[in-house]
Amino acid sequence: MERMQELCEILNRWAYEYYVLDDPSVPDREYDKLYDELRELERETGVVLPESPTRRVGGEPIKGFARHTHISRLYSLDKAVTEDELSAFFTRVEKHGSPTYTVEYKFDGLTVCLTYEDGNFVRATTRGNGVEGEDVTAQVLTVKSFPLKISYRGTLEVRGEAVIRLSVLEKYNREHPEEPLKNARNAAAGAIRNLDPKVTAARNPEILFYDINYMSEGPVPSQEEGMAFLRREGFKTYPYFKLCGTFDEVMAAIDEIEIERKRIDVLTDGAVVKVNEERIRGEMGYTDKFPRWAIAFKFEAEEAETTVRRILWQVGRTGKLTPLAEVDPVELAGATVRRATLNNFGDLTRKRVKVGSGVLIRRSNEVIPEILGAVSGTEGGEPVEKPAFCPACGSPVAEVGANLFCTNEKCPPRIVQKLTHYCSKNAMDVEGMSEQTIGLLCSKRGVERFSDLYRLTEESFAGLEGFKEKKISNLLSAIEKSKHVPLERFLYAIGIGGIGRVAARDLAEFGSVEAISALTFEDLVALENVGEITANAILGYFADEENRAELARLKEAGVTPFVKERKAGGAFFGETVVLTGTLSSMSRPEAQRLIEEAGGLCASSVSGKVTLVIAGEKAGSKLDKAQKLGIPVVGEEELLRRLGRK
Ligand SMILES: [Zn+2]
């Protein structure tokens, strides 16, 4: 038991350094070793201490969320969008004295409340309606940015925002190209409010703490001291925290946040201004909804309400039918919006969107904003019918999960989208080949396959409106130029299911389309960015006779993707190198560039064809795998020496 306590203490300290301070003091391997020892002891004794880090693994899915009444009501914040509104807030506050103010980021995720009793974490809940929330303990346990054990012994409720870092979201989407998450806020909310804690863990959310909601011995004297308490107890807080004395100082801090928020790794939608001193807070009290002593300053609206008038269905290059809503025109972040999208049919029903319903739309990274959901109080309207036939070609529709697909391989918009993707910048980069031009070539000139593009001549464009001599010759030479592109771009262009740009780069390491077509399922799943679904899609692609015939036609037409030449005689000539861990003298992309300049090839995962592994600080599983395969491993020193930098 003593050893278990000791292990918990060490492991929790290391996890705190890693997840809260971002400053680990030991390599992952060391952590794993003690973790395994602890798990073994727990298995032997059948005892799991309340502070044991093994509690943080995703447990079994739960049937439903239990309701939980908060000890102390969780208020939301009153909002200001103009300087005048903020100024009015100051006038109200200063009737009660001259307090100091705190300014913090307002993060855009899901608010959660964590309860501690007698020093132990006991429960996590969502805010819900402020009085009652949902018990999400199993889900929150998979998050690592909070302590399981604290030194405070009374009853404590702390509040934080569950968020998914933008870089984490990006990485997740690279690894799950088949079902990407649209934005960080929905992704975070969906991760915590998911019945399966393993989904929560896979999305890797963290919680940024900012408030003490209840403390049995009474409130702390100020926000500043509250934050210090949270940090001391091992809760992750965001480093930005400004203490201001005047309205001007608060405005300056808000301006700073408005600029900085576009550069930071967490999604934010505003700044929160609070009276610092508890004495004045207590005097000001609450309205029935908000504390009178705090306000959220929201930046330019990126969400707006409007009404759905009609649902159209668009056919994409995979045949997927995507609902596109025509909405009443509405201003959103400086533009007039008339259309908004949803992911798929399932999304439409889940969000209860009907023709005539009021909806909340949000600007996302996409050109067309997305519908977040129906606004409550606008029930009614006409349900959207599930199309049984493709609106473009009339073929039957197949239902796969939440998605609907046109079953016709030759569905016209599908062909146009496939070719548009093939010609796009990150694919074959056929400059000037717009979706409209492709549409014309498909409908008027019978272009259907990629290889048909290489049969086009000047005559093909004769009689098509808007094509003058110069434009035609530019297009033809752009098509000609596309015969020679890097292999990774070709692999991305031909649209194998689930192959994004990252997976295409992994595959291109095999050197040729022929070599890739010979890979086995095991070869494929060993690649860092290829999962089982994608591996099967690749195998299916090469097993298809029409695809093989098309690859042959492309080759016949002179399409010969190339692999970057290796520089003979360079310090890394003939080597296939994997970089792992953190380098102190340069970034990994920079090291990769230098190695490639010196004739080497960089791979992203360790396999039999790798000849050298360069391990920096905190090298993890790749290092272990290299050692297992007997691949030579060197450190940063040797890298620098070979590059002639030492
Ligand atoms: Zn169709």
mmCIF file of N, CA, C and O and ligand atoms in Angstrom, residues 390 392-393 406 408 411, ligand 1:
data_model
loop_
_atom_site.group_PDB
_atom_site.id
_atom_site.type_symbol
_atom_site.label_atom_id
_atom_site.label_comp_id
_atom_site.label_asym_id
_atom_site.label_seq_id
_atom_site.Cartn_x
_atom_site.Cartn_y
_atom_site.Cartn_z
ATOM 1 N N CYS A 390 -31.350 10.302 -56.011
ATOM 2 C CA CYS A 390 -30.397 11.401 -56.146
ATOM 3 C C CYS A 390 -31.055 12.570 -56.894
ATOM 4 O O CYS A 390 -31.605 12.377 -57.972
ATOM 5 N N ALA A 392 -29.728 14.835 -58.489
ATOM 6 C CA ALA A 392 -29.011 15.206 -59.709
ATOM 7 C C ALA A 392 -29.240 14.214 -60.845
ATOM 8 O O ALA A 392 -29.365 14.601 -61.998
ATOM 9 N N CYS A 393 -29.294 12.918 -60.526
ATOM 10 C CA CYS A 393 -29.375 11.939 -61.611
ATOM 11 C C CYS A 393 -30.525 10.959 -61.455
ATOM 12 O O CYS A 393 -30.772 10.141 -62.332
ATOM 13 N N CYS A 406 -25.306 8.862 -53.454
ATOM 14 C CA CYS A 406 -25.851 8.534 -54.763
ATOM 15 C C CYS A 406 -25.110 7.273 -55.201
ATOM 16 O O CYS A 406 -23.891 7.184 -55.082
ATOM 17 N N ASN A 408 -24.848 6.063 -58.185
ATOM 18 C CA ASN A 408 -24.405 6.100 -59.574
ATOM 19 C C ASN A 408 -22.989 6.670 -59.683
ATOM 20 O O ASN A 408 -22.765 7.845 -59.425
ATOM 21 N N CYS A 411 -22.741 9.801 -61.812
ATOM 22 C CA CYS A 411 -23.620 10.938 -61.507
ATOM 23 C C CYS A 411 -22.893 12.234 -61.915
ATOM 24 O O CYS A 411 -21.762 12.471 -61.474
HETATM 25 ZN ZN ZN B 1 -26.622 11.035 -58.650
#
